[in-house]
PDB file of C-alpha atoms in Angstrom:
ATOM      1  CA  MET A   1      -0.183  -0.059  -0.008  1.00 30.00           C
ATOM      2  CA  GLN A   2       1.330   3.203  -0.831  1.00 34.00           C
ATOM      3  CA  ASP A   3       2.201   5.726   1.970  1.00 36.00           C
ATOM      4  CA  VAL A   4       0.286   8.700   1.362  1.00 35.00           C
ATOM      5  CA  HIS A   5       2.371  10.792   3.485  1.00 37.00           C
ATOM      6  CA  ALA A   6       5.866  10.158   1.806  1.00 42.00           C
ATOM      7  CA  SER A   7       4.546  11.879  -1.497  1.00 51.00           C
ATOM      8  CA  ALA A   8       2.660  14.537   0.599  1.00 83.00           C
ATOM      9  CA  ALA A   9       3.978  18.594  -0.204  1.00 95.00           C
ATOM     10  CA  GLN A  10       5.942  19.825   2.780  1.00 98.00           C
ATOM     11  CA  PRO A  11       4.177  22.851   4.414  1.00 98.00           C
ATOM     12  CA  VAL A  12       5.518  26.243   4.594  1.00 98.00           C
ATOM     13  CA  LEU A  13       6.507  27.990   8.118  1.00 98.00           C
ATOM     14  CA  PHE A  14       6.974  31.335   9.659  1.00 99.00           C
ATOM     15  CA  ILE A  15       8.467  30.674  12.798  1.00 98.00           C
ATOM     16  CA  PRO A  16       9.948  33.036  15.832  1.00 98.00           C
ATOM     17  CA  HIS A  17      13.486  32.651  16.327  1.00 98.00           C
ATOM     18  CA  GLY A  18      13.945  34.371  19.996  1.00 97.00           C
ATOM     19  CA  ALA A  19      16.194  36.637  21.152  1.00 97.00           C
ATOM     20  CA  GLY A  20      19.737  35.631  19.957  1.00 97.00           C
ATOM     21  CA  PRO A  21      20.760  32.251  21.674  1.00 98.00           C
ATOM     22  CA  CYS A  22      18.125  32.622  24.295  1.00 98.00           C
ATOM     23  CA  PHE A  23      17.143  28.840  24.584  1.00 98.00           C
ATOM     24  CA  PHE A  24      20.817  27.882  25.284  1.00 98.00           C
ATOM     25  CA  MET A  25      21.624  30.166  28.116  1.00 98.00           C
ATOM     26  CA  GLU A  26      20.002  30.929  31.688  1.00 96.00           C
ATOM     27  CA  TRP A  27      17.383  34.006  31.361  1.00 96.00           C
ATOM     28  CA  SER A  28      15.537  35.827  33.994  1.00 93.00           C
ATOM     29  CA  PRO A  29      13.058  35.251  34.974  1.00 94.00           C
ATOM     30  CA  PRO A  30      13.653  31.365  34.233  1.00 95.00           C
ATOM     31  CA  GLY A  31      11.281  29.907  31.754  1.00 96.00           C
ATOM     32  CA  THR A  32      10.827  33.130  29.624  1.00 98.00           C
ATOM     33  CA  TRP A  33      11.503  31.149  26.448  1.00 98.00           C
ATOM     34  CA  SER A  34      10.301  27.622  27.183  1.00 98.00           C
ATOM     35  CA  GLY A  35       6.946  27.713  25.614  1.00 98.00           C
ATOM     36  CA  MET A  36       8.526  28.776  22.428  1.00 98.00           C
ATOM     37  CA  ALA A  37      11.197  26.344  22.646  1.00 98.00           C
ATOM     38  CA  ASP A  38       8.442  23.612  23.214  1.00 98.00           C
ATOM     39  CA  PHE A  39       6.907  24.808  20.072  1.00 98.00           C
ATOM     40  CA  LEU A  40       9.923  24.648  17.957  1.00 98.00           C
ATOM     41  CA  GLU A  41      11.125  21.264  19.525  1.00 98.00           C
ATOM     42  CA  GLY A  42       7.857  19.900  18.277  1.00 98.00           C
ATOM     43  CA  VAL A  43       7.673  21.142  14.956  1.00 98.00           C
ATOM     44  CA  ALA A  44       9.254  17.975  13.107  1.00 98.00           C
ATOM     45  CA  ALA A  45       6.520  15.550  14.275  1.00 98.00           C
ATOM     46  CA  THR A  46       3.928  17.962  12.480  1.00 98.00           C
ATOM     47  CA  LEU A  47       5.302  17.319   9.114  1.00 98.00           C
ATOM     48  CA  PRO A  48       4.027  14.845   6.578  1.00 97.00           C
ATOM     49  CA  SER A  49       7.470  13.397   6.167  1.00 97.00           C
ATOM     50  CA  ARG A  50      11.175  14.107   6.822  1.00 97.00           C
ATOM     51  CA  PRO A  51      12.294  16.661   4.693  1.00 98.00           C
ATOM     52  CA  LYS A  52      14.714  15.981   1.964  1.00 98.00           C
ATOM     53  CA  ALA A  53      16.203  19.807   2.392  1.00 98.00           C
ATOM     54  CA  ILE A  54      15.316  22.945   4.251  1.00 98.00           C
ATOM     55  CA  LEU A  55      15.143  26.649   2.696  1.00 98.00           C
ATOM     56  CA  MET A  56      15.430  28.988   5.504  1.00 98.00           C
ATOM     57  CA  VAL A  57      14.696  32.625   5.016  1.00 98.00           C
ATOM     58  CA  SER A  58      16.306  34.541   7.807  1.00 96.00           C
ATOM     59  CA  ALA A  59      15.603  38.091   8.991  1.00 98.00           C
ATOM     60  CA  HIS A  60      19.481  38.478   9.779  1.00 98.00           C
ATOM     61  CA  TRP A  61      20.567  38.665   6.174  1.00 98.00           C
ATOM     62  CA  LEU A  62      19.725  41.302   3.784  1.00 98.00           C
ATOM     63  CA  ALA A  63      21.167  41.964   0.422  1.00 98.00           C
ATOM     64  CA  GLU A  64      20.577  44.201  -2.591  1.00 97.00           C
ATOM     65  CA  ASP A  65      19.334  41.217  -4.442  1.00 98.00           C
ATOM     66  CA  PHE A  66      18.108  37.786  -2.945  1.00 98.00           C
ATOM     67  CA  SER A  67      21.293  35.797  -2.238  1.00 98.00           C
ATOM     68  CA  ILE A  68      21.473  32.086  -1.492  1.00 98.00           C
ATOM     69  CA  THR A  69      24.207  30.282   0.297  1.00 98.00           C
ATOM     70  CA  SER A  70      26.067  27.864  -2.163  1.00 98.00           C
ATOM     71  CA  GLY A  71      28.743  26.050   0.179  1.00 97.00           C
ATOM     72  CA  GLU A  72      28.451  22.526   0.903  1.00 98.00           C
ATOM     73  CA  ARG A  73      29.807  22.955   4.729  1.00 97.00           C
ATOM     74  CA  PRO A  74      28.933  26.630   5.646  1.00 97.00           C
ATOM     75  CA  GLU A  75      30.356  27.759   9.004  1.00 98.00           C
ATOM     76  CA  LEU A  76      28.168  29.305  11.414  1.00 98.00           C
ATOM     77  CA  ILE A  77      27.991  33.053  11.806  1.00 98.00           C
ATOM     78  CA  TYR A  78      27.513  34.303  15.631  1.00 98.00           C
ATOM     79  CA  ASP A  79      25.692  37.491  14.906  1.00 97.00           C
ATOM     80  CA  TYR A  80      24.480  38.271  18.392  1.00 97.00           C
ATOM     81  CA  TYR A  81      26.309  40.501  20.841  1.00 96.00           C
ATOM     82  CA  GLY A  82      26.901  40.488  24.777  1.00 96.00           C
ATOM     83  CA  PHE A  83      25.919  36.885  25.390  1.00 97.00           C
ATOM     84  CA  PRO A  84      27.687  34.475  27.554  1.00 97.00           C
ATOM     85  CA  ASP A  85      30.898  32.856  26.210  1.00 98.00           C
ATOM     86  CA  HIS A  86      29.415  29.572  25.654  1.00 98.00           C
ATOM     87  CA  THR A  87      26.810  30.660  23.090  1.00 98.00           C
ATOM     88  CA  TYR A  88      29.376  31.522  20.719  1.00 98.00           C
ATOM     89  CA  ARG A  89      30.661  27.876  20.752  1.00 98.00           C
ATOM     90  CA  LEU A  90      27.118  26.578  19.818  1.00 98.00           C
ATOM     91  CA  ASP A  91      27.455  23.830  16.930  1.00 98.00           C
ATOM     92  CA  TYR A  92      25.191  23.029  14.200  1.00 98.00           C
ATOM     93  CA  PRO A  93      26.962  20.957  11.510  1.00 98.00           C
ATOM     94  CA  ALA A  94      24.108  20.809   8.798  1.00 98.00           C
ATOM     95  CA  PRO A  95      25.234  20.300   5.532  1.00 98.00           C
ATOM     96  CA  GLY A  96      24.611  22.771   2.619  1.00 98.00           C
ATOM     97  CA  SER A  97      23.504  22.049  -0.784  1.00 98.00           C
ATOM     98  CA  PRO A  98      24.856  23.283  -3.718  1.00 98.00           C
ATOM     99  CA  ALA A  99      22.139  21.829  -5.996  1.00 98.00           C
ATOM    100  CA  LEU A 100      19.197  23.205  -3.732  1.00 98.00           C
ATOM    101  CA  ALA A 101      20.984  26.606  -4.238  1.00 98.00           C
ATOM    102  CA  GLU A 102      21.188  26.355  -7.986  1.00 98.00           C
ATOM    103  CA  ARG A 103      17.595  25.076  -8.012  1.00 98.00           C
ATOM    104  CA  VAL A 104      16.447  28.190  -5.861  1.00 98.00           C
ATOM    105  CA  GLU A 105      18.555  30.771  -8.183  1.00 98.00           C
ATOM    106  CA  SER A 106      16.900  29.227 -11.313  1.00 98.00           C
ATOM    107  CA  LEU A 107      13.473  29.634  -9.794  1.00 98.00           C
ATOM    108  CA  LEU A 108      13.858  32.922  -8.974  1.00 98.00           C
ATOM    109  CA  SER A 109      15.256  33.737 -12.206  1.00 98.00           C
ATOM    110  CA  ALA A 110      12.522  32.183 -14.147  1.00 98.00           C
ATOM    111  CA  ALA A 111      10.321  34.798 -12.154  1.00 98.00           C
ATOM    112  CA  GLY A 112      12.443  37.751 -13.210  1.00 98.00           C
ATOM    113  CA  LEU A 113      13.850  38.346  -9.774  1.00 98.00           C
ATOM    114  CA  ALA A 114      17.475  38.972  -9.685  1.00 98.00           C
ATOM    115  CA  SER A 115      19.365  36.853  -7.413  1.00 98.00           C
ATOM    116  CA  HIS A 116      22.934  35.249  -6.967  1.00 97.00           C
ATOM    117  CA  ARG A 117      24.792  32.447  -5.090  1.00 98.00           C
ATOM    118  CA  GLU A 118      27.442  33.161  -2.686  1.00 97.00           C
ATOM    119  CA  PRO A 119      29.587  31.187  -0.013  1.00 97.00           C
ATOM    120  CA  ARG A 120      28.095  32.704   3.046  1.00 97.00           C
ATOM    121  CA  GLY A 121      27.733  31.014   6.344  1.00 98.00           C
ATOM    122  CA  PHE A 122      24.669  30.011   8.244  1.00 98.00           C
ATOM    123  CA  ASP A 123      23.426  33.062  10.911  1.00 98.00           C
ATOM    124  CA  HIS A 124      21.834  32.744  14.078  1.00 98.00           C
ATOM    125  CA  GLY A 125      18.025  32.967  12.535  1.00 98.00           C
ATOM    126  CA  MET A 126      19.062  29.485  11.075  1.00 98.00           C
ATOM    127  CA  PHE A 127      20.905  27.669  13.503  1.00 98.00           C
ATOM    128  CA  ILE A 128      19.422  28.882  16.670  1.00 98.00           C
ATOM    129  CA  PRO A 129      15.704  27.604  15.862  1.00 98.00           C
ATOM    130  CA  LEU A 130      16.992  24.522  13.833  1.00 98.00           C
ATOM    131  CA  LYS A 131      18.970  23.081  16.739  1.00 98.00           C
ATOM    132  CA  LEU A 132      15.669  22.690  18.466  1.00 98.00           C
ATOM    133  CA  MET A 133      13.765  21.630  15.358  1.00 98.00           C
ATOM    134  CA  PHE A 134      16.200  19.215  14.101  1.00 98.00           C
ATOM    135  CA  PRO A 135      18.891  18.720  16.569  1.00 98.00           C
ATOM    136  CA  GLU A 136      20.547  15.922  14.598  1.00 98.00           C
ATOM    137  CA  ALA A 137      21.955  18.542  11.687  1.00 98.00           C
ATOM    138  CA  ASP A 138      21.543  15.998   9.310  1.00 98.00           C
ATOM    139  CA  ILE A 139      19.141  17.712   6.725  1.00 98.00           C
ATOM    140  CA  PRO A 140      20.885  19.701   4.057  1.00 98.00           C
ATOM    141  CA  VAL A 141      20.044  23.609   4.546  1.00 98.00           C
ATOM    142  CA  VAL A 142      20.123  26.489   2.309  1.00 98.00           C
ATOM    143  CA  GLN A 143      19.684  29.912   3.428  1.00 98.00           C
ATOM    144  CA  LEU A 144      17.934  32.664   1.490  1.00 98.00           C
ATOM    145  CA  SER A 145      18.330  36.406   2.278  1.00 98.00           C
ATOM    146  CA  LEU A 146      15.890  39.000   2.349  1.00 98.00           C
ATOM    147  CA  ARG A 147      16.137  41.924  -0.315  1.00 98.00           C
ATOM    148  CA  GLN A 148      17.425  44.918   1.530  1.00 97.00           C
ATOM    149  CA  ASP A 149      14.506  47.091   0.324  1.00 97.00           C
ATOM    150  CA  LEU A 150      12.031  44.832   2.289  1.00 98.00           C
ATOM    151  CA  ASP A 151       9.478  45.457  -0.199  1.00 98.00           C
ATOM    152  CA  PRO A 152       6.560  43.060   0.527  1.00 98.00           C
ATOM    153  CA  ALA A 153       5.505  42.320  -2.864  1.00 98.00           C
ATOM    154  CA  ALA A 154       8.861  41.267  -4.136  1.00 98.00           C
ATOM    155  CA  HIS A 155       9.078  38.865  -1.162  1.00 98.00           C
ATOM    156  CA  LEU A 156       5.448  37.392  -1.816  1.00 98.00           C
ATOM    157  CA  ALA A 157       6.528  37.014  -5.522  1.00 98.00           C
ATOM    158  CA  ALA A 158      10.048  35.256  -4.343  1.00 98.00           C
ATOM    159  CA  GLY A 159       7.386  32.671  -2.415  1.00 98.00           C
ATOM    160  CA  GLU A 160       5.492  32.192  -5.521  1.00 98.00           C
ATOM    161  CA  ALA A 161       8.715  31.292  -7.224  1.00 98.00           C
ATOM    162  CA  LEU A 162       9.551  28.968  -4.795  1.00 98.00           C
ATOM    163  CA  ALA A 163       6.570  27.092  -4.130  1.00 98.00           C
ATOM    164  CA  ALA A 164       7.428  24.406  -6.595  1.00 98.00           C
ATOM    165  CA  LEU A 165       9.963  23.116  -3.956  1.00 98.00           C
ATOM    166  CA  ARG A 166       7.360  21.839  -1.777  1.00 98.00           C
ATOM    167  CA  ASP A 167       6.514  18.958  -3.844  1.00 97.00           C
ATOM    168  CA  GLU A 168      10.160  18.119  -4.283  1.00 97.00           C
ATOM    169  CA  GLY A 169      10.414  17.518  -0.214  1.00 98.00           C
ATOM    170  CA  VAL A 170      11.718  20.911   0.768  1.00 98.00           C
ATOM    171  CA  LEU A 171      10.481  22.510   3.795  1.00 98.00           C
ATOM    172  CA  ILE A 172      10.578  26.468   3.386  1.00 98.00           C
ATOM    173  CA  VAL A 173      10.609  28.057   6.639  1.00 98.00           C
ATOM    174  CA  GLY A 174      10.694  31.959   7.244  1.00 98.00           C
ATOM    175  CA  SER A 175      12.650  32.686  10.585  1.00 98.00           C
ATOM    176  CA  GLY A 176      11.805  36.004  12.187  1.00 98.00           C
ATOM    177  CA  MET A 177       9.365  37.450  14.796  1.00 98.00           C
ATOM    178  CA  SER A 178       5.995  38.440  14.389  1.00 98.00           C
ATOM    179  CA  PHE A 179       6.800  41.448  16.777  1.00 98.00           C
ATOM    180  CA  HIS A 180      10.166  43.024  16.434  1.00 98.00           C
ATOM    181  CA  ASN A 181      10.532  46.244  18.146  1.00 98.00           C
ATOM    182  CA  MET A 182      13.604  46.251  20.682  1.00 96.00           C
ATOM    183  CA  ARG A 183      12.287  49.121  22.662  1.00 97.00           C
ATOM    184  CA  GLY A 184       8.925  47.202  23.012  1.00 97.00           C
ATOM    185  CA  TYR A 185      10.317  44.162  24.604  1.00 97.00           C
ATOM    186  CA  GLY A 186       9.593  43.795  28.434  1.00 97.00           C
ATOM    187  CA  ASP A 187       7.536  47.031  28.185  1.00 98.00           C
ATOM    188  CA  PRO A 188       3.973  46.534  29.362  1.00 98.00           C
ATOM    189  CA  ASN A 189       2.881  49.609  27.308  1.00 98.00           C
ATOM    190  CA  PHE A 190       3.574  47.535  23.998  1.00 98.00           C
ATOM    191  CA  THR A 191       1.080  44.801  25.359  1.00 98.00           C
ATOM    192  CA  ALA A 192      -1.921  45.857  23.964  1.00 98.00           C
ATOM    193  CA  PRO A 193      -0.372  47.129  20.306  1.00 98.00           C
ATOM    194  CA  SER A 194       1.145  43.749  20.217  1.00 98.00           C
ATOM    195  CA  GLU A 195      -2.071  41.915  20.686  1.00 98.00           C
ATOM    196  CA  ALA A 196      -3.972  44.105  18.568  1.00 98.00           C
ATOM    197  CA  PHE A 197      -1.339  43.637  15.504  1.00 98.00           C
ATOM    198  CA  ASP A 198      -1.040  39.994  16.303  1.00 98.00           C
ATOM    199  CA  ALA A 199      -5.001  39.387  15.949  1.00 98.00           C
ATOM    200  CA  TRP A 200      -4.979  41.309  12.572  1.00 98.00           C
ATOM    201  CA  LEU A 201      -1.557  39.173  11.224  1.00 98.00           C
ATOM    202  CA  THR A 202      -3.931  36.193  12.469  1.00 98.00           C
ATOM    203  CA  GLU A 203      -6.728  37.416  10.464  1.00 98.00           C
ATOM    204  CA  ALA A 204      -4.720  38.221   7.416  1.00 98.00           C
ATOM    205  CA  VAL A 205      -2.549  34.786   7.273  1.00 98.00           C
ATOM    206  CA  GLU A 206      -6.022  32.962   7.730  1.00 98.00           C
ATOM    207  CA  ALA A 207      -7.990  34.734   5.191  1.00 98.00           C
ATOM    208  CA  ALA A 208      -8.708  33.301   1.510  1.00 98.00           C
ATOM    209  CA  PRO A 209      -5.371  33.299  -0.576  1.00 97.00           C
ATOM    210  CA  ALA A 210      -6.186  36.479  -2.873  1.00 97.00           C
ATOM    211  CA  LYS A 211      -7.274  38.388   0.321  1.00 98.00           C
ATOM    212  CA  ARG A 212      -4.431  37.349   2.317  1.00 98.00           C
ATOM    213  CA  GLN A 213      -1.684  38.345  -0.277  1.00 97.00           C
ATOM    214  CA  ALA A 214      -3.433  41.849  -0.426  1.00 98.00           C
ATOM    215  CA  ALA A 215      -3.455  42.500   3.282  1.00 98.00           C
ATOM    216  CA  LEU A 216       0.093  40.857   3.817  1.00 98.00           C
ATOM    217  CA  GLY A 217       1.308  43.284   0.732  1.00 98.00           C
ATOM    218  CA  ASP A 218       0.007  46.060   2.901  1.00 98.00           C
ATOM    219  CA  TRP A 219       0.782  44.940   6.161  1.00 98.00           C
ATOM    220  CA  ALA A 220       1.674  48.469   7.756  1.00 97.00           C
ATOM    221  CA  GLN A 221      -2.031  49.248   7.368  1.00 96.00           C
ATOM    222  CA  GLY A 222      -2.493  46.813  10.470  1.00 98.00           C
ATOM    223  CA  PRO A 223      -3.216  48.311  13.792  1.00 98.00           C
ATOM    224  CA  HIS A 224       0.203  49.528  15.546  1.00 98.00           C
ATOM    225  CA  ALA A 225       2.195  48.093  12.593  1.00 98.00           C
ATOM    226  CA  HIS A 226       4.833  50.582  12.974  1.00 98.00           C
ATOM    227  CA  ARG A 227       4.803  50.194  16.795  1.00 98.00           C
ATOM    228  CA  CYS A 228       5.432  46.486  16.238  1.00 98.00           C
ATOM    229  CA  HIS A 229       7.941  46.649  13.402  1.00 98.00           C
ATOM    230  CA  PRO A 230       9.426  50.353  12.876  1.00 97.00           C
ATOM    231  CA  PRO A 231       9.878  51.601   9.656  1.00 95.00           C
ATOM    232  CA  GLY A 232      13.155  50.469   8.080  1.00 93.00           C
ATOM    233  CA  HIS A 233      13.518  47.823  10.700  1.00 94.00           C
ATOM    234  CA  GLU A 234      10.566  45.302   9.594  1.00 97.00           C
ATOM    235  CA  GLU A 235      13.197  42.635   8.355  1.00 98.00           C
ATOM    236  CA  HIS A 236      11.667  40.262  11.377  1.00 98.00           C
ATOM    237  CA  LEU A 237       8.303  40.436   9.397  1.00 98.00           C
ATOM    238  CA  ILE A 238       9.340  40.317   5.851  1.00 98.00           C
ATOM    239  CA  PRO A 239      10.095  36.152   5.905  1.00 98.00           C
ATOM    240  CA  LEU A 240       6.451  35.730   6.499  1.00 98.00           C
ATOM    241  CA  MET A 241       5.942  37.403   3.137  1.00 98.00           C
ATOM    242  CA  VAL A 242       7.994  34.546   1.418  1.00 98.00           C
ATOM    243  CA  ALA A 243       6.231  31.958   3.400  1.00 98.00           C
ATOM    244  CA  ALA A 244       2.947  33.309   2.227  1.00 98.00           C
ATOM    245  CA  GLY A 245       3.775  33.683  -1.309  1.00 98.00           C
ATOM    246  CA  ALA A 246       4.991  29.643  -1.175  1.00 98.00           C
ATOM    247  CA  ALA A 247       1.634  28.770   0.271  1.00 98.00           C
ATOM    248  CA  GLY A 248      -0.181  29.377  -2.971  1.00 95.00           C
ATOM    249  CA  GLN A 249      -3.837  28.374  -2.567  1.00 95.00           C
ATOM    250  CA  GLU A 250      -3.391  26.684   0.622  1.00 96.00           C
ATOM    251  CA  ALA A 251      -4.928  27.971   3.952  1.00 96.00           C
ATOM    252  CA  GLY A 252      -2.882  29.678   6.786  1.00 98.00           C
ATOM    253  CA  GLN A 253      -3.096  29.162  10.580  1.00 98.00           C
ATOM    254  CA  LYS A 254      -1.610  30.135  13.580  1.00 98.00           C
ATOM    255  CA  VAL A 255      -0.064  27.049  15.278  1.00 98.00           C
ATOM    256  CA  TYR A 256       1.668  29.044  18.358  1.00 98.00           C
ATOM    257  CA  SER A 257       1.143  32.021  20.259  1.00 98.00           C
ATOM    258  CA  GLU A 258       2.395  33.265  23.637  1.00 98.00           C
ATOM    259  CA  ARG A 259       3.056  36.536  25.500  1.00 98.00           C
ATOM    260  CA  VAL A 260       6.770  36.762  25.885  1.00 98.00           C
ATOM    261  CA  LEU A 261       8.664  39.719  27.458  1.00 98.00           C
ATOM    262  CA  GLU A 262       5.016  41.646  27.481  1.00 98.00           C
ATOM    263  CA  THR A 263       4.300  41.152  23.791  1.00 98.00           C
ATOM    264  CA  GLN A 264       2.501  38.815  21.824  1.00 98.00           C
ATOM    265  CA  LEU A 265       4.340  36.491  19.538  1.00 98.00           C
ATOM    266  CA  SER A 266       2.933  33.933  16.994  1.00 98.00           C
ATOM    267  CA  ALA A 267       3.949  31.472  14.304  1.00 98.00           C
ATOM    268  CA  PHE A 268       2.008  30.230  11.377  1.00 98.00           C
ATOM    269  CA  ARG A 269       1.978  27.311   8.922  1.00 98.00           C
ATOM    270  CA  PHE A 270       0.389  26.960   5.461  1.00 98.00           C
ATOM    271  CA  GLY A 271      -0.398  23.841   3.808  1.00 96.00           C
TER     272      GLY A 271
END
């Protein structure tokens, strides 16, 4: 009998990746990140099959054009500052995939989106959440940058161009934060604005596909949008656009939500 799960397309995810190496250090108060860590650790069990590869869209890489990691064994980039020494020795020896990088570039090019491959390392928007999601580090990973203009329409289009990868066993993951204003974390004055924006964002993600794309393409219309993502610094939200673009006609849903550091943070899944 054929295993229907073996041939099912991979879903698309937008996940929160926390604050630097927060899951791998002591934090005050204890347990601040426990719920998010539990969510990330449970992701693999929700997938229809083990991914053949992962395409990670990280908030921590901006480039003039879409850029793609091309190396076979990328090093880690510890792009966080002021954390304990041991967090700069964290390891995640996942292989790269030059073949997938070439495929990503080809799909973007066919859609008229300029891109290039480069031998860059993996930043913490990749290795911190993946250490929880796939701790064995044995699935090939390729990272895709954001475009530094942070144009929502361009990132939705990039996702649409890459949607075919899902049927090839590739798990597409947008890694960012649904709320990201450094001045707001820990400030109760941001609780209500973050909750209002989160409710709007959830409604947008769970809307019919055409309405979803229109709403996300104009995300700044959401309540308190620029308090949650200050203008020019919305890079932690934009990976969601790539994820939504790759969703095609499939429904989106919120799969995790929690108040952390006085702000509402959520994750979404398509398909």
